mmCIF file of C-alpha atoms in Angstrom:
data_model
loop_
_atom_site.group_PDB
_atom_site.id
_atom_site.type_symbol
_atom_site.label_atom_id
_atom_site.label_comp_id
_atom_site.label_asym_id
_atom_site.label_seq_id
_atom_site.Cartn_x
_atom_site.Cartn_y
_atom_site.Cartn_z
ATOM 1 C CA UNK A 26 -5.239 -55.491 36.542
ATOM 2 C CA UNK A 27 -8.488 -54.216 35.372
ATOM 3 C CA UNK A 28 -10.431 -56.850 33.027
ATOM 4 C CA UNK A 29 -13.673 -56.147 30.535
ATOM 5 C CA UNK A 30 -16.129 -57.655 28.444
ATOM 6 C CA UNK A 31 -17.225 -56.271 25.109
ATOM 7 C CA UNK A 32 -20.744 -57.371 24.029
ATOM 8 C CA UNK A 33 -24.428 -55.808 23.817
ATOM 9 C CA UNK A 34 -26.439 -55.896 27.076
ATOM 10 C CA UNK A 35 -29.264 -57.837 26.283
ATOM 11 C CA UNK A 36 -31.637 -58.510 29.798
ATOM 12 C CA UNK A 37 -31.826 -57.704 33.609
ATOM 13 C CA UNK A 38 -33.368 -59.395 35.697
ATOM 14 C CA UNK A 39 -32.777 -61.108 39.486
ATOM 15 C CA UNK A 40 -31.949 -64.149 40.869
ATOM 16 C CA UNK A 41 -32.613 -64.801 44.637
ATOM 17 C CA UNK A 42 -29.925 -66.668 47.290
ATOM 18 C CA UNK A 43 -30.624 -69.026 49.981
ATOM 19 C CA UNK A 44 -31.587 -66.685 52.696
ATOM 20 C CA UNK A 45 -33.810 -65.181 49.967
ATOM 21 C CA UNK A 46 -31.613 -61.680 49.442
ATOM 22 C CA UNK A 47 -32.051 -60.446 45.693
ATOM 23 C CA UNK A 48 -28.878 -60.394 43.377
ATOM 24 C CA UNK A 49 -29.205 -58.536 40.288
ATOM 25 C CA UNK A 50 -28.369 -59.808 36.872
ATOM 26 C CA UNK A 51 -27.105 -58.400 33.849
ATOM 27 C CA UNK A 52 -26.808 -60.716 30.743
ATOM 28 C CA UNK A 53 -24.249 -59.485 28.156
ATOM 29 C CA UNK A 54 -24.696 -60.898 24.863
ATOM 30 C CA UNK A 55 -20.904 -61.345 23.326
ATOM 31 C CA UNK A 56 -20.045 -61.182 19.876
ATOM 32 C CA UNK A 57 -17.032 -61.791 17.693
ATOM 33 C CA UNK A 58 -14.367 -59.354 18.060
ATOM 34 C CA UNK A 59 -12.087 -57.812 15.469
ATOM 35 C CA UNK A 60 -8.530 -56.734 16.268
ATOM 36 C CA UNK A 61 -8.221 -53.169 14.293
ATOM 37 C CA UNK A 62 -5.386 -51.862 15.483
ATOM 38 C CA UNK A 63 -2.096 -52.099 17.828
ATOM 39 C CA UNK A 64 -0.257 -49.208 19.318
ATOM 40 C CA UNK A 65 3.474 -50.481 20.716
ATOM 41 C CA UNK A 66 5.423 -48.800 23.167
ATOM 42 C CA UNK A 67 8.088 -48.585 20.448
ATOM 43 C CA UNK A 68 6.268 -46.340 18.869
ATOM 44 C CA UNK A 69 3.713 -45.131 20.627
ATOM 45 C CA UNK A 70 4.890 -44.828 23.616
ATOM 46 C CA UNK A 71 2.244 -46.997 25.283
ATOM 47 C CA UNK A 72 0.562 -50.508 24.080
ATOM 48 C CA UNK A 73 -3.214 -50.603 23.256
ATOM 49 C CA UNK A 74 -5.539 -53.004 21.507
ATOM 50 C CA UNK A 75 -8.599 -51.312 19.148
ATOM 51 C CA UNK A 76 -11.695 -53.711 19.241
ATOM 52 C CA UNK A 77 -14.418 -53.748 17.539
ATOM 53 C CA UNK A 78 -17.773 -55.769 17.310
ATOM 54 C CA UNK A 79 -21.455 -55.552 15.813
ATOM 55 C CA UNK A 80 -22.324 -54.883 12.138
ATOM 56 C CA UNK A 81 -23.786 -51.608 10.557
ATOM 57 C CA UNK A 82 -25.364 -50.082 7.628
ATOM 58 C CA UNK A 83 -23.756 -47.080 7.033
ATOM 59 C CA UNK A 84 -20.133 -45.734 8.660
ATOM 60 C CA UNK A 85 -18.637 -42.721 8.234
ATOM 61 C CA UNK A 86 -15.653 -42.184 6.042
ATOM 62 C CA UNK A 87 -12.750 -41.860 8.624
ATOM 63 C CA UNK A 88 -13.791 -44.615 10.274
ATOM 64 C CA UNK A 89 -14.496 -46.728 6.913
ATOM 65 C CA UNK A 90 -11.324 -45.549 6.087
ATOM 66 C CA UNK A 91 -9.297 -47.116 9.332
ATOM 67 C CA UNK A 92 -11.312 -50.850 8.370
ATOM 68 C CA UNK A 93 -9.943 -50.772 5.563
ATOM 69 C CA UNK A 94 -6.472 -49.552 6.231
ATOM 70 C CA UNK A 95 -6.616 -53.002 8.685
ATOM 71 C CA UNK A 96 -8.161 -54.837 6.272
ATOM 72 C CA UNK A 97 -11.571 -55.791 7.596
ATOM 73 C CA UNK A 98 -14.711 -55.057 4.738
ATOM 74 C CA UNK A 99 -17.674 -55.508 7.389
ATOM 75 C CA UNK A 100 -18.579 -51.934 8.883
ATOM 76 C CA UNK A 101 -18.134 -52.044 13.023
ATOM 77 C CA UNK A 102 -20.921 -50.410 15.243
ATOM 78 C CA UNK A 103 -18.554 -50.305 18.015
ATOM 79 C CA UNK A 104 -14.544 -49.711 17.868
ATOM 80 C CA UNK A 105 -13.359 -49.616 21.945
ATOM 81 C CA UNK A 106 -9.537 -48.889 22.593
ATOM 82 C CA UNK A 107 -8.121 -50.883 25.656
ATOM 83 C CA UNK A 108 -5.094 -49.384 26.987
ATOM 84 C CA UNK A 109 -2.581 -51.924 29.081
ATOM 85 C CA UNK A 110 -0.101 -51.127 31.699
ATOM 86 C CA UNK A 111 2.364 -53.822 31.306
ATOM 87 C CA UNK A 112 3.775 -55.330 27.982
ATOM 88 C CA UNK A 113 4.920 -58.669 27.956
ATOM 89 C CA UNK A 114 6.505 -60.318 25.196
ATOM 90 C CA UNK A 115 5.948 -64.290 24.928
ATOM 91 C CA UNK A 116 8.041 -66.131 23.023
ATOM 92 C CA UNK A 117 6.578 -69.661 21.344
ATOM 93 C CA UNK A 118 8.262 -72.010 23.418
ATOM 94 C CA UNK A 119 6.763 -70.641 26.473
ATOM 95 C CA UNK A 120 3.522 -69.693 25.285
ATOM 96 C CA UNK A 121 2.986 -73.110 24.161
ATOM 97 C CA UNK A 122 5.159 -75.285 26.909
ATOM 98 C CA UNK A 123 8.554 -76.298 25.310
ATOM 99 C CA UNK A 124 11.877 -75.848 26.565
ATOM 100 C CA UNK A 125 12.849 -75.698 30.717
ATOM 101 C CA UNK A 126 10.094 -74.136 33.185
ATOM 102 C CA UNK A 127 10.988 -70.624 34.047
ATOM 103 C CA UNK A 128 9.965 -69.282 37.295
ATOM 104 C CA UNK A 129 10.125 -65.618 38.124
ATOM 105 C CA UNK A 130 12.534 -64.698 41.078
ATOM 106 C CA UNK A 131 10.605 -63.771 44.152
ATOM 107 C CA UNK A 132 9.942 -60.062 45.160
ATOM 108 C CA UNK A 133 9.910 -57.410 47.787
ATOM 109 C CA UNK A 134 6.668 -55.241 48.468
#
């Protein structure tokens, strides 16, 4: 399962090991995020997230347009859609530890 981090890039620069071999560095300056938008398999036929993050002066109008449909009034530099395999639906009790342990049954490769 692929993983990412949405921020700005803000500085390289390189950091040296014990037997003195240079690592490159990348610092990533993260912002808040704002959830825009959810497509369900349902309905969509797939499940994806819409993020998006940093502030701007001026948007254009379809864009404007889907902030406000999802209710958010600051303008987004940046709207990424994250697409997910698997969809997993986690009910309260498990997400936050009540009722009986549940362990998945083993399986075959």
């Amino acid at each position: 399962m692929g993983a990412f981090i949405l921020g700005f890039k803000s500085t390289q620069s390189q950091k040296f090991n014990e037997k003195g071999i240079r690592i490159p560095t990348t610092f990533i300056k993260i912002d808040s995020c704002w959830l825009t938008d959810v497509k369900t398999p349902s309905k969509h036929g797939y499940f994806s997230v819409k993020l998006g993050l940093g502030q701007i002066k001026n948007i254009k109008r379809p864009v404007k347009l889907e902030l406000e449909k999802a209710g958010i009034k600051t303008p987004l530099r940046f709207l990424r859609l994250s697409r997910f395999i698997c969809f997993f639906v986690i009910s309260k009790e498990k997400f936050f530890g009540f009722g009986p342990p549940t362990v998945p049954p083993p399986t075959k490769i």
